[in-house]
Short mmCIF file of C-alpha atoms in Angstrom, two decimals:
data_model
loop_
_atom_site.label_atom_id
_atom_site.label_comp_id
_atom_site.label_asym_id
_atom_site.label_seq_id
_atom_site.Cartn_x
_atom_site.Cartn_y
_atom_site.Cartn_z
CA MET N 21 40.18 24.50 -98.69
CA GLN N 22 37.07 25.41 -96.32
CA GLY N 23 37.36 28.57 -94.69
CA ILE N 24 37.33 29.42 -91.08
CA ALA N 25 33.22 30.22 -91.19
CA TYR N 26 33.30 26.48 -92.19
CA TRP N 27 34.23 25.54 -88.59
CA ILE N 28 31.10 26.95 -87.29
CA GLU N 29 28.89 25.48 -89.95
CA LYS N 30 29.97 21.97 -89.46
CA HIS N 31 29.75 22.40 -85.57
CA ALA N 32 26.27 23.58 -86.02
CA SER N 33 25.28 20.52 -88.01
CA ILE N 34 26.88 17.93 -85.75
CA HIS N 35 25.62 19.45 -82.49
CA PRO N 36 23.47 22.32 -82.94
CA ASP N 37 22.50 22.90 -79.22
CA ARG N 38 26.00 22.99 -78.01
CA ILE N 39 26.60 26.57 -76.62
CA ALA N 40 29.15 28.52 -78.44
CA ILE N 41 29.39 31.97 -77.19
CA ILE N 42 28.29 33.46 -73.53
CA THR N 43 27.76 36.99 -73.14
CA GLU N 44 26.27 39.01 -69.84
CA GLN N 45 22.93 39.09 -71.78
CA GLU N 46 22.76 35.61 -73.63
CA LYS N 47 23.95 32.13 -74.43
CA ILE N 48 24.09 31.35 -78.15
CA THR N 49 24.27 27.84 -79.37
CA TYR N 50 26.34 26.92 -82.65
CA LYS N 51 23.06 26.65 -84.78
CA GLU N 52 22.06 30.26 -83.95
CA LEU N 53 25.65 31.46 -84.50
CA ASP N 54 26.08 29.81 -87.77
CA GLU N 55 22.68 31.39 -88.66
CA LYS N 56 23.73 34.86 -87.48
CA ILE N 57 26.84 34.58 -89.48
CA CYS N 58 24.89 33.22 -92.76
CA LYS N 59 22.69 36.50 -92.41
CA ALA N 60 25.39 38.93 -91.57
CA ALA N 61 27.34 37.59 -94.68
CA ALA N 62 24.32 38.08 -96.93
CA TYR N 63 23.81 41.61 -95.60
CA LEU N 64 27.08 42.49 -96.47
CA PHE N 65 27.40 40.98 -99.95
CA ARG N 66 23.59 42.01 -100.77
CA ARG N 67 22.49 45.36 -98.93
CA LEU N 68 26.25 46.69 -98.42
CA GLY N 69 27.46 45.61 -101.98
CA VAL N 70 30.81 44.27 -100.65
CA LYS N 71 32.86 42.25 -103.03
CA ARG N 72 35.80 39.72 -102.49
CA GLY N 73 38.89 41.33 -101.39
CA ASP N 74 36.93 44.79 -99.78
CA ARG N 75 38.21 45.99 -96.69
CA ILE N 76 35.89 46.08 -93.58
CA ALA N 77 36.73 48.00 -90.57
CA ILE N 78 35.57 47.63 -87.06
CA LEU N 79 35.69 49.87 -84.36
CA SER N 80 34.04 48.04 -81.03
CA GLN N 81 34.77 46.70 -77.83
CA ASN N 82 34.50 42.93 -77.41
CA ARG N 83 30.73 41.80 -78.07
CA LEU N 84 28.86 38.85 -79.74
CA GLU N 85 28.34 41.12 -83.20
CA TYR N 86 32.12 41.48 -83.48
CA VAL N 87 32.77 37.60 -83.75
CA VAL N 88 29.78 37.15 -86.15
CA LEU N 89 31.18 39.90 -88.28
CA LEU N 90 34.56 38.59 -88.41
CA PHE N 91 33.26 35.03 -89.42
CA ALA N 92 30.85 36.64 -91.84
CA ILE N 93 33.66 38.60 -93.65
CA ALA N 94 35.72 35.38 -93.64
CA LYS N 95 32.67 33.78 -95.43
CA ILE N 96 32.56 35.81 -98.17
CA GLU N 97 36.22 36.34 -98.48
CA CYS N 98 36.73 40.05 -97.62
CA ILE N 99 39.36 41.52 -95.41
CA ALA N 100 38.76 42.57 -91.87
CA VAL N 101 40.56 45.71 -90.37
CA PRO N 102 40.07 45.78 -86.69
CA LEU N 103 40.61 49.22 -85.07
CA ASN N 104 42.10 49.74 -81.84
CA ILE N 105 39.61 51.80 -79.80
CA ARG N 106 42.30 53.44 -77.78
CA LEU N 107 43.92 55.27 -80.86
CA ASN N 108 43.17 59.01 -81.32
CA MET N 109 41.58 60.35 -84.66
CA ASN N 110 44.75 61.08 -86.56
CA GLU N 111 45.88 57.40 -86.08
CA LEU N 112 42.55 55.77 -86.95
CA VAL N 113 42.27 57.93 -90.00
CA PHE N 114 45.44 56.72 -91.17
CA GLN N 115 44.80 52.96 -90.84
CA LEU N 116 41.48 53.33 -92.52
CA LYS N 117 43.29 55.22 -95.52
CA ASP N 118 46.13 52.88 -95.67
CA SER N 119 43.97 49.94 -95.72
CA GLU N 120 41.59 51.72 -98.24
CA SER N 121 38.48 50.18 -95.96
CA THR N 122 35.01 50.78 -97.73
CA VAL N 123 32.85 50.31 -94.94
CA LEU N 124 33.09 50.97 -91.10
CA PHE N 125 31.11 48.86 -88.42
CA ALA N 126 31.00 50.61 -85.08
CA GLU N 127 29.34 50.00 -82.11
CA GLU N 128 26.80 52.56 -80.96
CA ALA N 129 29.32 54.09 -78.18
CA PHE N 130 31.58 54.89 -81.14
CA GLN N 131 29.00 56.39 -83.70
CA GLN N 132 29.74 59.98 -83.30
CA MET N 133 33.67 59.06 -83.80
CA ALA N 134 32.47 56.90 -86.80
CA LYS N 135 30.89 59.68 -88.59
CA SER N 136 34.00 62.06 -88.02
CA LEU N 137 36.16 59.38 -89.15
CA GLU N 138 33.89 58.99 -92.45
CA THR N 139 34.42 62.30 -93.46
CA GLU N 140 38.20 62.39 -92.97
CA SER N 141 38.97 58.98 -94.03
CA GLY N 142 37.08 58.48 -97.39
CA ILE N 143 34.58 55.50 -95.95
CA GLU N 144 31.86 54.95 -98.05
CA GLN N 145 29.81 53.57 -95.53
CA VAL N 146 29.31 53.72 -91.43
CA VAL N 147 27.17 51.03 -90.23
CA ALA N 148 26.18 50.30 -86.54
CA LEU N 149 27.49 47.06 -85.65
CA GLU N 150 24.33 46.35 -83.38
CA THR N 151 22.64 45.92 -86.96
CA LEU N 152 23.66 42.55 -87.03
CA THR N 153 21.79 41.67 -83.51
CA HIS N 154 18.53 41.12 -85.52
CA LEU N 155 18.75 40.85 -89.13
CA GLU N 156 15.89 39.77 -91.16
CA GLU N 157 17.99 38.76 -94.18
CA PRO N 158 16.84 35.22 -95.72
CA LEU N 159 18.68 32.22 -94.44
CA ASN N 160 20.15 31.53 -97.87
CA ARG N 161 23.77 30.17 -97.53
CA LEU N 162 26.52 32.08 -99.73
CA SER N 163 28.40 29.15 -100.95
CA TYR N 164 32.36 30.20 -101.85
CA GLU N 165 35.15 28.06 -102.01
CA ILE N 166 37.84 29.81 -100.23
CA ASN N 167 41.25 30.14 -101.27
CA GLU N 168 43.20 29.01 -98.53
CA ASN N 169 45.93 32.11 -99.44
CA ALA N 170 43.01 34.70 -99.17
CA SER N 171 43.71 37.49 -96.79
CA PHE N 172 41.34 37.31 -94.07
CA ILE N 173 42.60 40.33 -91.60
CA ILE N 174 45.18 43.38 -91.57
CA CYS N 175 46.16 43.89 -88.05
CA TYR N 176 48.17 47.09 -87.80
CA THR N 177 51.58 46.87 -85.76
CA SER N 178 54.15 49.58 -85.34
CA GLY N 179 57.09 49.82 -87.77
CA THR N 180 60.35 51.14 -88.27
CA THR N 181 59.35 54.36 -90.02
CA GLY N 182 57.02 55.07 -86.94
CA LYS N 183 53.94 54.72 -88.79
CA PRO N 184 52.07 51.56 -88.21
CA LYS N 185 52.44 48.43 -90.96
CA GLY N 186 49.32 46.45 -91.43
CA ALA N 187 50.36 42.53 -91.05
CA VAL N 188 48.10 40.56 -93.57
CA LEU N 189 47.04 37.44 -92.09
CA THR N 190 45.11 34.65 -94.39
CA GLN N 191 42.40 32.15 -93.62
CA LYS N 192 45.20 29.78 -93.82
CA ASN N 193 47.12 31.26 -91.06
CA MET N 194 44.31 31.09 -88.72
CA PHE N 195 43.62 27.37 -89.30
CA TRP N 196 47.11 26.55 -88.74
CA ASN N 197 47.34 29.11 -85.45
CA ALA N 198 44.10 27.24 -84.22
CA ILE N 199 46.15 23.90 -84.65
CA ASN N 200 49.11 24.74 -83.01
CA ASN N 201 47.11 26.11 -80.05
CA ILE N 202 44.98 23.22 -79.78
CA LEU N 203 47.95 21.02 -79.70
CA ALA N 204 50.03 23.17 -77.36
CA ILE N 205 47.32 23.11 -74.34
CA ASP N 206 44.91 20.45 -75.32
CA LEU N 207 42.24 22.68 -76.07
CA ASN N 208 38.99 20.54 -76.66
CA SER N 209 35.07 21.18 -76.69
CA LYS N 210 34.92 20.89 -73.25
CA ASP N 211 36.97 24.00 -72.57
CA ARG N 212 35.46 27.47 -71.94
CA SER N 213 37.97 30.22 -72.70
CA ILE N 214 36.87 33.91 -71.54
CA VAL N 215 38.08 36.46 -73.74
CA LEU N 216 39.52 39.26 -71.88
CA LEU N 217 41.90 40.41 -74.67
CA PRO N 218 40.38 42.83 -77.04
CA LEU N 219 39.17 41.30 -80.39
CA PHE N 220 40.90 44.37 -82.16
CA HIS N 221 44.38 42.33 -81.10
CA ILE N 222 45.27 39.45 -83.05
CA GLY N 223 45.84 38.08 -79.39
CA GLY N 224 42.20 38.49 -78.76
CA ILE N 225 41.26 36.46 -82.02
CA GLY N 226 43.94 34.08 -81.98
CA LEU N 227 44.28 33.33 -78.23
CA PHE N 228 41.91 31.50 -77.91
CA ALA N 229 38.81 32.64 -79.19
CA LEU N 230 39.15 31.10 -82.76
CA PRO N 231 41.15 27.96 -81.58
CA THR N 232 38.18 27.47 -79.03
CA LEU N 233 35.65 27.74 -81.52
CA PHE N 234 37.63 25.44 -83.94
CA THR N 235 37.29 22.43 -81.01
CA GLY N 236 33.63 23.15 -80.63
CA GLY N 237 34.20 24.53 -77.23
CA THR N 238 32.84 28.02 -75.70
CA ILE N 239 34.04 31.43 -75.48
CA VAL N 240 32.73 33.69 -72.74
CA ILE N 241 32.70 37.34 -73.62
CA PRO N 242 32.58 39.80 -70.70
CA GLY N 243 32.87 43.29 -72.92
CA LYS N 244 34.87 45.76 -71.38
CA PHE N 245 37.47 44.32 -69.00
CA GLU N 246 36.48 44.93 -65.33
CA PRO N 247 38.23 42.57 -62.89
CA ALA N 248 35.49 42.04 -60.63
CA LYS N 249 33.06 41.38 -63.74
CA ALA N 250 35.57 38.84 -65.17
CA LEU N 251 36.35 36.92 -62.04
CA SER N 252 32.23 36.58 -61.63
CA MET N 253 31.74 35.50 -65.01
CA ILE N 254 34.96 32.88 -64.45
CA GLU N 255 33.03 31.36 -61.60
CA GLU N 256 29.68 31.70 -63.08
CA HIS N 257 30.25 29.90 -66.29
CA GLN N 258 33.04 27.63 -65.10
CA ALA N 259 35.88 29.00 -67.37
CA THR N 260 38.78 26.69 -67.76
CA VAL N 261 41.30 28.82 -69.89
CA VAL N 262 42.06 32.62 -68.89
CA MET N 263 44.40 34.38 -71.48
CA GLY N 264 45.66 37.73 -70.56
CA VAL N 265 48.89 40.33 -70.45
CA PRO N 266 50.42 41.04 -67.05
CA ALA N 267 48.35 44.13 -66.44
CA ILE N 268 45.33 41.79 -66.75
CA HIS N 269 46.69 39.28 -64.28
CA GLN N 270 47.69 41.65 -62.01
CA ALA N 271 44.35 43.54 -61.89
CA LEU N 272 42.78 39.74 -61.28
CA LEU N 273 44.83 39.32 -58.48
CA LYS N 274 44.40 42.20 -56.80
CA CYS N 275 40.69 42.47 -57.14
CA PRO N 276 39.22 42.01 -53.68
CA SER N 277 36.98 39.40 -54.85
CA PHE N 278 39.73 37.05 -56.07
CA GLN N 279 40.17 35.17 -52.91
CA ALA N 280 36.44 34.88 -52.52
CA LYS N 281 35.72 33.46 -55.96
CA ASN N 282 35.29 29.48 -56.85
CA LEU N 283 38.01 29.64 -59.53
CA GLN N 284 38.93 25.93 -59.39
CA SER N 285 37.24 25.09 -62.94
CA VAL N 286 40.46 27.25 -64.46
CA ARG N 287 43.19 24.99 -65.63
CA TRP N 288 45.16 27.62 -67.29
CA PHE N 289 46.17 31.11 -66.46
CA TYR N 290 48.15 32.19 -69.78
CA ASN N 291 50.15 35.32 -70.46
CA GLY N 292 51.35 36.77 -73.64
CA GLY N 293 51.98 40.17 -75.06
CA ALA N 294 54.70 41.25 -72.79
CA PRO N 295 56.98 39.36 -70.40
CA CYS N 296 55.31 38.60 -67.07
CA PRO N 297 57.20 39.69 -63.78
CA PRO N 298 58.76 36.37 -62.06
CA GLU N 299 56.63 37.68 -58.77
CA LEU N 300 53.21 37.85 -60.51
CA ILE N 301 53.91 34.23 -61.80
CA LYS N 302 54.85 33.16 -58.24
CA ALA N 303 51.59 34.66 -57.01
CA PHE N 304 49.36 32.52 -59.18
CA VAL N 305 51.48 29.44 -58.61
CA ASP N 306 51.39 29.89 -54.74
CA LYS N 307 47.55 29.94 -54.94
CA GLY N 308 47.78 26.67 -56.78
CA PHE N 309 47.29 27.61 -60.28
CA LEU N 310 49.13 26.81 -63.39
CA PHE N 311 50.49 29.87 -64.88
CA GLY N 312 51.89 29.42 -68.61
CA GLN N 313 53.71 31.65 -70.63
CA GLY N 314 54.76 32.03 -74.32
CA PHE N 315 55.72 34.11 -77.44
CA GLY N 316 54.15 35.29 -80.41
CA MET N 317 53.43 38.31 -82.53
CA THR N 318 51.11 40.00 -84.84
CA GLU N 319 52.79 38.82 -87.78
CA THR N 320 52.54 34.94 -86.67
CA SER N 321 48.79 34.73 -85.97
CA PRO N 322 50.07 34.98 -83.14
CA THR N 323 51.59 31.79 -81.32
CA VAL N 324 54.87 30.61 -81.87
CA PHE N 325 56.21 29.36 -78.41
CA MET N 326 54.34 27.75 -75.42
CA LEU N 327 55.31 26.65 -72.03
CA SER N 328 53.36 23.18 -71.47
CA GLU N 329 51.43 22.28 -68.39
CA GLU N 330 53.82 20.03 -67.24
CA ASP N 331 56.63 22.49 -67.30
CA ALA N 332 54.74 25.70 -66.26
CA ASN N 333 55.89 25.63 -62.87
CA ARG N 334 59.29 24.21 -63.45
CA LYS N 335 60.44 26.83 -66.11
CA ILE N 336 59.10 29.95 -64.72
CA GLY N 337 60.20 32.93 -66.78
CA SER N 338 60.59 30.62 -69.95
CA ILE N 339 58.52 31.10 -73.20
CA GLY N 340 58.75 27.32 -73.45
CA LYS N 341 59.10 25.25 -76.81
CA PRO N 342 57.92 25.89 -80.38
CA VAL N 343 54.36 24.89 -81.35
CA LEU N 344 54.25 21.83 -83.46
CA TYR N 345 53.91 23.61 -87.07
CA CYS N 346 56.52 26.27 -86.46
CA ASP N 347 60.34 26.08 -86.40
CA TYR N 348 62.71 28.61 -85.06
CA MET N 349 66.43 29.66 -85.00
CA LEU N 350 68.43 32.01 -83.03
CA VAL N 351 71.20 33.62 -85.30
CA ASP N 352 73.84 36.24 -84.85
CA ARG N 353 73.93 39.36 -86.92
CA GLN N 354 75.42 37.16 -89.99
CA GLY N 355 72.89 34.68 -89.83
CA ASN N 356 74.79 31.85 -88.39
CA GLU N 357 72.96 29.65 -85.95
CA VAL N 358 74.30 30.44 -82.25
CA GLY N 359 74.90 27.49 -79.56
CA THR N 360 72.97 26.83 -76.61
CA GLY N 361 73.08 29.55 -74.01
CA GLU N 362 74.30 31.86 -76.51
CA VAL N 363 71.97 35.20 -77.21
CA GLY N 364 70.51 35.17 -80.74
CA GLU N 365 68.08 36.82 -82.88
CA LEU N 366 64.89 34.99 -83.01
CA ILE N 367 63.69 33.88 -86.34
CA VAL N 368 60.52 31.63 -87.16
CA ARG N 369 58.92 29.85 -90.01
CA GLY N 370 55.73 28.05 -90.64
CA PRO N 371 52.26 28.18 -92.02
CA ASN N 372 51.06 30.63 -89.46
CA VAL N 373 53.36 33.62 -90.52
CA MET N 374 51.90 36.33 -92.34
CA LYS N 375 51.26 36.63 -96.12
CA GLU N 376 52.85 40.51 -96.22
CA TYR N 377 52.57 43.92 -95.07
CA TRP N 378 49.95 45.70 -96.76
CA LYS N 379 51.39 47.64 -99.42
CA ARG N 380 55.02 47.49 -97.92
CA PRO N 381 56.75 45.18 -100.33
CA GLU N 382 60.29 46.50 -99.18
CA ALA N 383 59.14 46.01 -95.30
CA THR N 384 57.80 42.53 -96.28
CA ASN N 385 61.39 41.45 -98.19
CA ASP N 386 63.18 42.86 -95.11
CA ALA N 387 61.13 41.05 -92.30
CA ILE N 388 60.73 37.53 -94.52
CA ARG N 389 63.84 36.26 -95.76
CA ASP N 390 64.19 32.96 -97.46
CA GLY N 391 61.00 31.99 -95.80
CA TRP N 392 62.22 32.82 -92.08
CA LEU N 393 60.71 35.85 -90.26
CA TYR N 394 62.88 38.05 -88.46
CA THR N 395 61.39 38.84 -85.17
CA GLY N 396 63.77 41.43 -83.88
CA ASP N 397 63.55 39.50 -80.53
CA LEU N 398 66.75 38.33 -78.69
CA ALA N 399 66.64 35.28 -76.95
CA ARG N 400 68.67 32.06 -75.55
CA ALA N 401 67.84 28.59 -75.34
CA ASP N 402 68.79 26.48 -72.13
CA ASP N 403 70.41 22.96 -72.29
CA GLU N 404 66.65 21.41 -72.41
CA GLY N 405 65.44 23.60 -75.46
CA PHE N 406 63.42 26.22 -73.49
CA LEU N 407 63.55 29.41 -74.75
CA TYR N 408 63.86 32.72 -72.64
CA ILE N 409 63.40 36.11 -74.14
CA VAL N 410 66.26 38.59 -73.20
CA GLY N 411 65.71 41.69 -75.21
CA ARG N 412 64.47 43.15 -78.59
CA ARG N 413 66.88 44.08 -81.27
CA LYS N 414 64.57 46.84 -82.30
CA GLU N 415 63.37 49.45 -79.68
CA MET N 416 59.57 48.40 -79.53
CA ILE N 417 58.38 48.93 -76.05
CA ILE N 418 55.51 46.66 -75.07
CA SER N 419 53.16 48.19 -72.43
CA GLY N 420 50.38 46.15 -71.10
CA GLY N 421 50.29 44.19 -74.52
CA GLU N 422 50.25 47.18 -76.40
CA ASN N 423 53.22 48.07 -78.88
CA ILE N 424 54.50 51.49 -78.83
CA TYR N 425 57.37 52.59 -81.27
CA PRO N 426 59.70 55.43 -79.86
CA LEU N 427 59.94 57.05 -83.04
CA GLU N 428 56.33 57.92 -83.12
CA VAL N 429 56.34 59.47 -79.76
CA GLU N 430 59.69 61.49 -80.56
CA GLN N 431 57.99 62.63 -83.73
CA ALA N 432 55.11 63.84 -82.01
CA ILE N 433 57.08 65.44 -79.23
CA GLY N 434 59.28 67.09 -81.86
CA GLN N 435 56.69 69.03 -83.30
CA LEU N 436 57.15 71.38 -80.37
CA SER N 437 59.26 74.35 -81.42
CA GLU N 438 60.98 74.71 -77.96
CA VAL N 439 62.13 70.81 -78.17
CA GLN N 440 65.70 70.53 -79.34
CA GLU N 441 66.18 66.90 -79.21
CA VAL N 442 64.13 63.96 -77.82
CA ALA N 443 64.79 60.27 -76.97
CA VAL N 444 62.10 57.81 -75.94
CA VAL N 445 62.79 54.41 -74.19
CA GLY N 446 60.97 51.92 -72.23
CA VAL N 447 61.32 51.84 -68.39
CA ALA N 448 60.34 49.11 -66.39
CA ASP N 449 56.83 49.17 -64.69
CA SER N 450 55.34 46.57 -62.20
CA ILE N 451 52.21 46.64 -63.77
CA TRP N 452 52.38 47.35 -67.46
CA GLY N 453 55.71 45.67 -68.00
CA GLU N 454 57.08 48.68 -69.63
CA VAL N 455 56.13 52.29 -70.02
CA PRO N 456 57.59 55.16 -72.53
CA ALA N 457 59.72 57.91 -70.60
CA ALA N 458 60.83 60.91 -72.85
CA TYR N 459 64.27 62.57 -72.38
CA VAL N 460 64.33 65.82 -73.75
CA VAL N 461 66.51 68.60 -74.22
CA LYS N 462 64.79 72.11 -74.38
CA THR N 463 65.83 75.28 -76.65
CA GLU N 464 67.78 77.79 -74.74
CA GLY N 465 65.50 80.00 -72.56
CA SER N 466 62.57 77.42 -72.80
CA LEU N 467 60.11 77.35 -70.17
CA LEU N 468 58.71 74.10 -71.54
CA THR N 469 57.24 71.74 -68.62
CA GLN N 470 56.58 68.12 -68.39
CA ASP N 471 52.81 68.89 -68.21
CA ASP N 472 53.25 70.90 -71.59
CA ILE N 473 54.98 67.94 -73.33
CA ILE N 474 52.36 65.40 -71.99
CA ASP N 475 49.41 67.53 -72.84
CA HIS N 476 50.78 67.81 -76.47
CA CYS N 477 51.13 63.93 -76.84
CA HIS N 478 47.53 63.42 -75.56
CA SER N 479 46.61 65.62 -78.45
CA LEU N 480 48.32 63.57 -81.06
CA LEU N 481 48.76 59.85 -79.64
CA ALA N 482 46.68 57.44 -78.17
CA LYS N 483 46.72 57.48 -74.06
CA TYR N 484 48.86 54.38 -73.85
CA LYS N 485 51.62 55.87 -76.13
CA VAL N 486 52.10 59.15 -74.04
CA PRO N 487 55.24 59.05 -72.04
CA LYS N 488 54.68 58.57 -68.23
CA GLN N 489 57.49 60.75 -67.33
CA VAL N 490 59.69 63.33 -68.98
CA VAL N 491 63.21 64.02 -68.01
CA PHE N 492 64.85 67.31 -69.07
CA LEU N 493 68.80 66.87 -69.73
CA ASP N 494 71.07 69.37 -70.98
CA GLU N 495 72.36 67.02 -73.57
CA LEU N 496 71.72 63.42 -74.60
CA PRO N 497 74.39 60.88 -74.36
CA LYS N 498 75.76 60.30 -77.59
CA ASN N 499 78.65 57.87 -79.21
CA SER N 500 81.30 59.20 -81.63
CA THR N 501 79.44 59.21 -84.74
CA GLY N 502 76.77 61.35 -82.93
CA LYS N 503 74.02 58.65 -82.53
CA ILE N 504 72.22 58.49 -79.31
CA GLN N 505 72.94 56.08 -76.96
CA LYS N 506 69.52 54.91 -75.54
CA ASN N 507 70.99 52.26 -73.30
CA ARG N 508 72.71 54.67 -71.22
CA LEU N 509 69.28 56.48 -70.59
CA VAL N 510 67.45 53.05 -69.49
CA THR N 511 70.64 52.42 -67.31
CA ASN N 512 70.56 56.02 -65.56
#
């Protein structure tokens, strides 16, 4: 099998002058992109001394060099470890140590943090991502026969231990995710997809950056998300596909320039990462736009379900039907398939499902059983086969497309000596979908305040994981066995 970098090489040979990437500063043709990838791969291999299977971490906002580096890593069969720039030092150190990354590429804005990470995590080399901009490497192609099951990327996602797990995706996974997305929304070489989701998330990579480049289309990279700038670039570069989470769509809609811009080039506004409020969908539909939803997860590269163009306005609230090369079932706790209209756990299988959790064989075996990935999400199907997510068997909070596991937040709050008990749950939020809320029982005589807890969390956790509200209770609701009843906290 040819690796994903071959896509760019092939397009460069067929239509070298076609535009592959547009940024605020420049337009890059497929020929230029291919040359940059080849030089970056040679730099990694010859100058930095990396070898097959080495983990290479990336700490950066969206930019051209990020895409170049991802393809260069794939070209020499190394493994990318994208780091969430919103994480704090402790969280970043954990992921670097867990992945045993040897090289960290960081853009200039994060160089100081990168140097601290080098000291704390055992990283062998820290390199400025901007180094890849004007490499003087000779344009000698490195030719590798890529193993289709070779690991390509480790994307960290929260787990039941409260510590993130690294979902290992292969180049084969990314190939099939591209095929599924292309077929689902008819992506083609005329499309221009704007990349508003961060490339350190699988959504930014798989929806729809890589699939668009697979077709020979163009991706538009605005950099840091700013609604006015994004709308200007959509208009200027005639973007056809706009992917976002609810918070992004809300920000675009509320931006004063939304009405003034000519957005008629957009054939799809597409939502993922978290359920989209029906009123937000309706706002786009009322303005004459097609607004689609779908379902995916880090472990599935990510796309599993999509709502087709013809059904987008008819089935508002549905995640659609499975993409072509992915199967699903809804099962009860005994693993039996449930009937139409009944709620069951969503399990999926297909060539887009991850290889494993990095160094977590037990977690891998728990998640993937007999070839099926157990998602932990609860769903029902209507009589036409359209799926609707109704909840999560696990307690994951999804806030603006970011996964938050309550146990991690509870453990942080529990470090305070004046906290007797704590429970963290997700509460509805009109902008972010959900936000974390903490319910706390203080020790007797404690003068602990909400600000004390929030300040403490800021010192340990990424900002989006910090509870947006703290409620003090005399006791937490529990069942007869002493287990905290979080559903009662949400209800009340």
